[in-house]
Amino acid sequence: AIQDMIALTEVAEKENAAETLLMAKGFADPVVSISSGKVDVVVNAPSITDAQRAQIEDIVKRKTEIGADGIVITLLDVDE
């Protein structure tokens, strides 16, 4: 049970670190969720450039240690 708690804490810390850095880079309200070796990233934007997509992938790869093939970026425009 303790190992499970440690693993959950590590995942939460990685998610939080990635979200914090994404916010610092100007992405609005990012949400990062890690499960089963995959990362879902949701950003509040109607669209992103290729450079922004690369920046998001770079940040998430560094903070979560999961490769680009395991990262799914979803755009959510809540200002509509």
Tab-separated table of N, CA and C in Angstrom:
chain	number	residue	atom	x	y	z
A	1	ALA	N	0.831	-1.197	0.000
A	1	ALA	CA	0.000	0.000	0.000
A	1	ALA	C	0.871	1.255	0.000
A	2	ILE	N	1.960	1.205	0.726
A	2	ILE	CA	2.856	2.363	0.781
A	2	ILE	C	3.480	2.613	-0.584
A	3	GLN	N	3.873	1.546	-1.273
A	3	GLN	CA	4.453	1.697	-2.609
A	3	GLN	C	3.455	2.329	-3.573
A	4	ASP	N	2.190	1.943	-3.458
A	4	ASP	CA	1.148	2.531	-4.306
A	4	ASP	C	1.009	4.022	-4.034
A	5	MET	N	1.045	4.395	-2.757
A	5	MET	CA	0.950	5.817	-2.390
A	5	MET	C	2.142	6.602	-2.934
A	6	ILE	N	3.331	6.020	-2.864
A	6	ILE	CA	4.527	6.671	-3.382
A	6	ILE	C	4.406	6.860	-4.890
A	7	ALA	N	3.933	5.828	-5.579
A	7	ALA	CA	3.776	5.907	-7.033
A	7	ALA	C	2.754	6.975	-7.412
A	8	LEU	N	1.640	7.038	-6.701
A	8	LEU	CA	0.620	8.049	-6.971
A	8	LEU	C	1.162	9.453	-6.727
A	9	THR	N	1.941	9.612	-5.677
A	9	THR	CA	2.535	10.914	-5.365
A	9	THR	C	3.510	11.332	-6.458
A	10	GLU	N	4.310	10.395	-6.946
A	10	GLU	CA	5.263	10.702	-8.015
A	10	GLU	C	4.537	11.134	-9.283
A	11	VAL	N	3.453	10.456	-9.630
A	11	VAL	CA	2.665	10.812	-10.810
A	11	VAL	C	2.078	12.210	-10.640
A	12	ALA	N	1.510	12.482	-9.470
A	12	ALA	CA	0.907	13.796	-9.212
A	12	ALA	C	1.956	14.900	-9.292
A	13	GLU	N	3.167	14.639	-8.795
A	13	GLU	CA	4.233	15.632	-8.859
A	13	GLU	C	4.645	15.899	-10.301
A	14	LYS	N	4.717	14.856	-11.125
A	14	LYS	CA	5.068	15.026	-12.540
A	14	LYS	C	3.994	15.824	-13.268
A	15	GLU	N	2.720	15.487	-13.003
A	15	GLU	CA	1.609	16.213	-13.630
A	15	GLU	C	1.662	17.690	-13.244
A	16	ASN	N	1.860	17.952	-11.970
A	16	ASN	CA	1.900	19.329	-11.474
A	16	ASN	C	3.083	20.100	-12.056
A	17	ALA	N	4.247	19.460	-12.130
A	17	ALA	CA	5.437	20.118	-12.681
A	17	ALA	C	5.218	20.493	-14.143
A	18	ALA	N	4.629	19.589	-14.911
A	18	ALA	CA	4.368	19.856	-16.321
A	18	ALA	C	3.347	20.981	-16.467
A	19	GLU	N	2.276	20.952	-15.674
A	19	GLU	CA	1.248	21.994	-15.738
A	19	GLU	C	1.834	23.357	-15.379
A	20	THR	N	2.656	23.400	-14.345
A	20	THR	CA	3.264	24.661	-13.912
A	20	THR	C	4.153	25.242	-15.000
A	21	LEU	N	4.966	24.412	-15.629
A	21	LEU	CA	5.860	24.897	-16.673
A	21	LEU	C	5.080	25.323	-17.914
A	22	LEU	N	4.032	24.594	-18.253
A	22	LEU	CA	3.196	24.986	-19.389
A	22	LEU	C	2.550	26.352	-19.133
A	23	MET	N	2.073	26.577	-17.904
A	23	MET	CA	1.495	27.880	-17.559
A	23	MET	C	2.546	28.979	-17.663
A	24	ALA	N	3.750	28.680	-17.188
A	24	ALA	CA	4.832	29.665	-17.237
A	24	ALA	C	5.194	30.027	-18.675
A	25	LYS	N	4.987	29.097	-19.597
A	25	LYS	CA	5.285	29.345	-21.012
A	25	LYS	C	4.113	29.984	-21.754
A	26	GLY	N	3.028	30.287	-21.021
A	26	GLY	CA	1.935	31.030	-21.617
A	26	GLY	C	0.734	30.229	-22.064
A	27	PHE	N	0.710	28.935	-21.757
A	27	PHE	CA	-0.455	28.124	-22.126
A	27	PHE	C	-1.510	28.259	-21.029
A	28	ALA	N	-2.738	28.592	-21.432
A	28	ALA	CA	-3.799	28.862	-20.472
A	28	ALA	C	-4.417	27.578	-19.931
A	29	ASP	N	-4.538	27.527	-18.622
A	29	ASP	CA	-5.244	26.440	-17.935
A	29	ASP	C	-4.879	25.043	-18.411
A	30	PRO	N	-3.587	24.694	-18.433
A	30	PRO	CA	-3.230	23.344	-18.889
A	30	PRO	C	-3.614	22.283	-17.856
A	31	VAL	N	-4.014	21.134	-18.369
A	31	VAL	CA	-4.278	19.982	-17.512
A	31	VAL	C	-3.467	18.821	-18.066
A	32	VAL	N	-2.676	18.189	-17.196
A	32	VAL	CA	-1.845	17.057	-17.597
A	32	VAL	C	-2.278	15.850	-16.783
A	33	SER	N	-2.555	14.754	-17.478
A	33	SER	CA	-2.984	13.527	-16.821
A	33	SER	C	-2.129	12.370	-17.326
A	34	ILE	N	-1.518	11.660	-16.393
A	34	ILE	CA	-0.655	10.527	-16.735
A	34	ILE	C	-1.345	9.237	-16.298
A	35	SER	N	-1.438	8.272	-17.232
A	35	SER	CA	-1.942	6.954	-16.863
A	35	SER	C	-1.464	5.923	-17.875
A	36	SER	N	-1.066	4.794	-17.373
A	36	SER	CA	-0.640	3.661	-18.207
A	36	SER	C	0.436	4.040	-19.226
A	37	GLY	N	1.398	4.845	-18.815
A	37	GLY	CA	2.485	5.213	-19.709
A	37	GLY	C	2.106	6.191	-20.803
A	38	LYS	N	0.937	6.787	-20.693
A	38	LYS	CA	0.464	7.780	-21.663
A	38	LYS	C	0.210	9.094	-20.941
A	39	VAL	N	0.300	10.194	-21.691
A	39	VAL	CA	0.034	11.507	-21.116
A	39	VAL	C	-1.011	12.210	-21.961
A	40	ASP	N	-2.060	12.687	-21.309
A	40	ASP	CA	-3.055	13.524	-21.963
A	40	ASP	C	-2.817	14.949	-21.504
A	41	VAL	N	-2.729	15.860	-22.476
A	41	VAL	CA	-2.523	17.273	-22.178
A	41	VAL	C	-3.687	18.040	-22.789
A	42	VAL	N	-4.358	18.838	-21.978
A	42	VAL	CA	-5.446	19.680	-22.462
A	42	VAL	C	-5.038	21.125	-22.236
A	43	VAL	N	-5.092	21.933	-23.306
A	43	VAL	CA	-4.801	23.360	-23.179
A	43	VAL	C	-5.984	24.164	-23.693
A	44	ASN	N	-6.198	25.301	-23.061
A	44	ASN	CA	-7.295	26.191	-23.437
A	44	ASN	C	-6.835	27.061	-24.594
A	45	ALA	N	-7.102	26.605	-25.807
A	45	ALA	CA	-6.720	27.348	-27.005
A	45	ALA	C	-7.539	26.837	-28.185
A	46	PRO	N	-7.951	27.746	-29.089
A	46	PRO	CA	-8.682	27.299	-30.270
A	46	PRO	C	-7.767	26.572	-31.261
A	47	SER	N	-6.474	26.934	-31.247
A	47	SER	CA	-5.489	26.281	-32.118
A	47	SER	C	-4.103	26.552	-31.560
A	48	ILE	N	-3.144	25.732	-31.994
A	48	ILE	CA	-1.740	25.969	-31.632
A	48	ILE	C	-0.884	25.787	-32.876
A	49	THR	N	0.261	26.441	-32.869
A	49	THR	CA	1.188	26.325	-33.995
A	49	THR	C	2.008	25.046	-33.834
A	50	ASP	N	2.711	24.673	-34.897
A	50	ASP	CA	3.607	23.517	-34.812
A	50	ASP	C	4.681	23.754	-33.756
A	51	ALA	N	5.151	25.000	-33.657
A	51	ALA	CA	6.180	25.333	-32.661
A	51	ALA	C	5.630	25.164	-31.244
A	52	GLN	N	4.389	25.581	-31.030
A	52	GLN	CA	3.775	25.420	-29.708
A	52	GLN	C	3.562	23.945	-29.385
A	53	ARG	N	3.146	23.173	-30.383
A	53	ARG	CA	2.966	21.728	-30.176
A	53	ARG	C	4.300	21.095	-29.771
A	54	ALA	N	5.373	21.477	-30.461
A	54	ALA	CA	6.705	20.953	-30.137
A	54	ALA	C	7.124	21.371	-28.728
A	55	GLN	N	6.793	22.604	-28.360
A	55	GLN	CA	7.140	23.102	-27.028
A	55	GLN	C	6.383	22.317	-25.951
A	56	ILE	N	5.106	22.072	-26.170
A	56	ILE	CA	4.313	21.289	-25.224
A	56	ILE	C	4.896	19.886	-25.088
A	57	GLU	N	5.187	19.248	-26.229
A	57	GLU	CA	5.750	17.892	-26.191
A	57	GLU	C	7.087	17.866	-25.463
A	58	ASP	N	7.930	18.877	-25.703
A	58	ASP	CA	9.238	18.942	-25.050
A	58	ASP	C	9.086	19.050	-23.533
A	59	ILE	N	8.219	19.949	-23.092
A	59	ILE	CA	7.995	20.135	-21.656
A	59	ILE	C	7.473	18.847	-21.032
A	60	VAL	N	6.472	18.252	-21.662
A	60	VAL	CA	5.858	17.048	-21.106
A	60	VAL	C	6.850	15.884	-21.089
A	61	LYS	N	7.649	15.748	-22.159
A	61	LYS	CA	8.657	14.674	-22.195
A	61	LYS	C	9.656	14.841	-21.053
A	62	ARG	N	10.121	16.078	-20.846
A	62	ARG	CA	11.120	16.310	-19.796
A	62	ARG	C	10.559	16.078	-18.405
A	63	LYS	N	9.345	16.507	-18.167
A	63	LYS	CA	8.772	16.416	-16.826
A	63	LYS	C	8.187	15.049	-16.496
A	64	THR	N	7.736	14.305	-17.516
A	64	THR	CA	7.088	13.019	-17.248
A	64	THR	C	7.929	11.815	-17.656
A	65	GLU	N	8.982	12.057	-18.454
A	65	GLU	CA	9.843	10.984	-18.948
A	65	GLU	C	9.069	10.002	-19.837
A	66	ILE	N	8.066	10.521	-20.545
A	66	ILE	CA	7.285	9.722	-21.495
A	66	ILE	C	7.512	10.309	-22.885
A	67	GLY	N	7.763	9.455	-23.875
A	67	GLY	CA	8.082	9.895	-25.227
A	67	GLY	C	6.915	10.545	-25.947
A	68	ALA	N	7.228	11.243	-27.028
A	68	ALA	CA	6.234	11.984	-27.800
A	68	ALA	C	5.116	11.083	-28.317
A	69	ASP	N	5.427	9.815	-28.610
A	69	ASP	CA	4.392	8.910	-29.117
A	69	ASP	C	3.348	8.572	-28.061
A	70	GLY	N	3.642	8.877	-26.794
A	70	GLY	CA	2.698	8.620	-25.712
A	70	GLY	C	1.970	9.863	-25.247
A	71	ILE	N	2.124	10.970	-25.987
A	71	ILE	CA	1.518	12.242	-25.594
A	71	ILE	C	0.370	12.589	-26.543
A	72	VAL	N	-0.794	12.876	-25.964
A	72	VAL	CA	-1.950	13.306	-26.744
A	72	VAL	C	-2.304	14.729	-26.289
A	73	ILE	N	-2.306	15.663	-27.244
A	73	ILE	CA	-2.631	17.053	-26.939
A	73	ILE	C	-4.034	17.342	-27.440
A	74	THR	N	-4.876	17.847	-26.548
A	74	THR	CA	-6.247	18.191	-26.898
A	74	THR	C	-6.443	19.681	-26.681
A	75	LEU	N	-7.077	20.318	-27.647
A	75	LEU	CA	-7.362	21.748	-27.536
A	75	LEU	C	-8.802	21.928	-27.079
A	76	LEU	N	-8.985	22.818	-26.129
A	76	LEU	CA	-10.304	23.082	-25.595
A	76	LEU	C	-10.469	24.584	-25.518
A	77	ASP	N	-11.329	25.125	-26.367
A	77	ASP	CA	-11.527	26.577	-26.401
A	77	ASP	C	-12.736	26.925	-25.543
A	78	VAL	N	-12.489	27.271	-24.271
A	78	VAL	CA	-13.588	27.557	-23.348
A	78	VAL	C	-14.090	28.992	-23.469
A	79	ASP	N	-13.468	29.798	-24.317
A	79	ASP	CA	-13.905	31.175	-24.491
A	79	ASP	C	-15.032	31.307	-25.497
A	80	GLU	N	-15.422	30.190	-26.110
A	80	GLU	CA	-16.485	30.238	-27.124
A	80	GLU	C	-17.821	30.594	-26.494
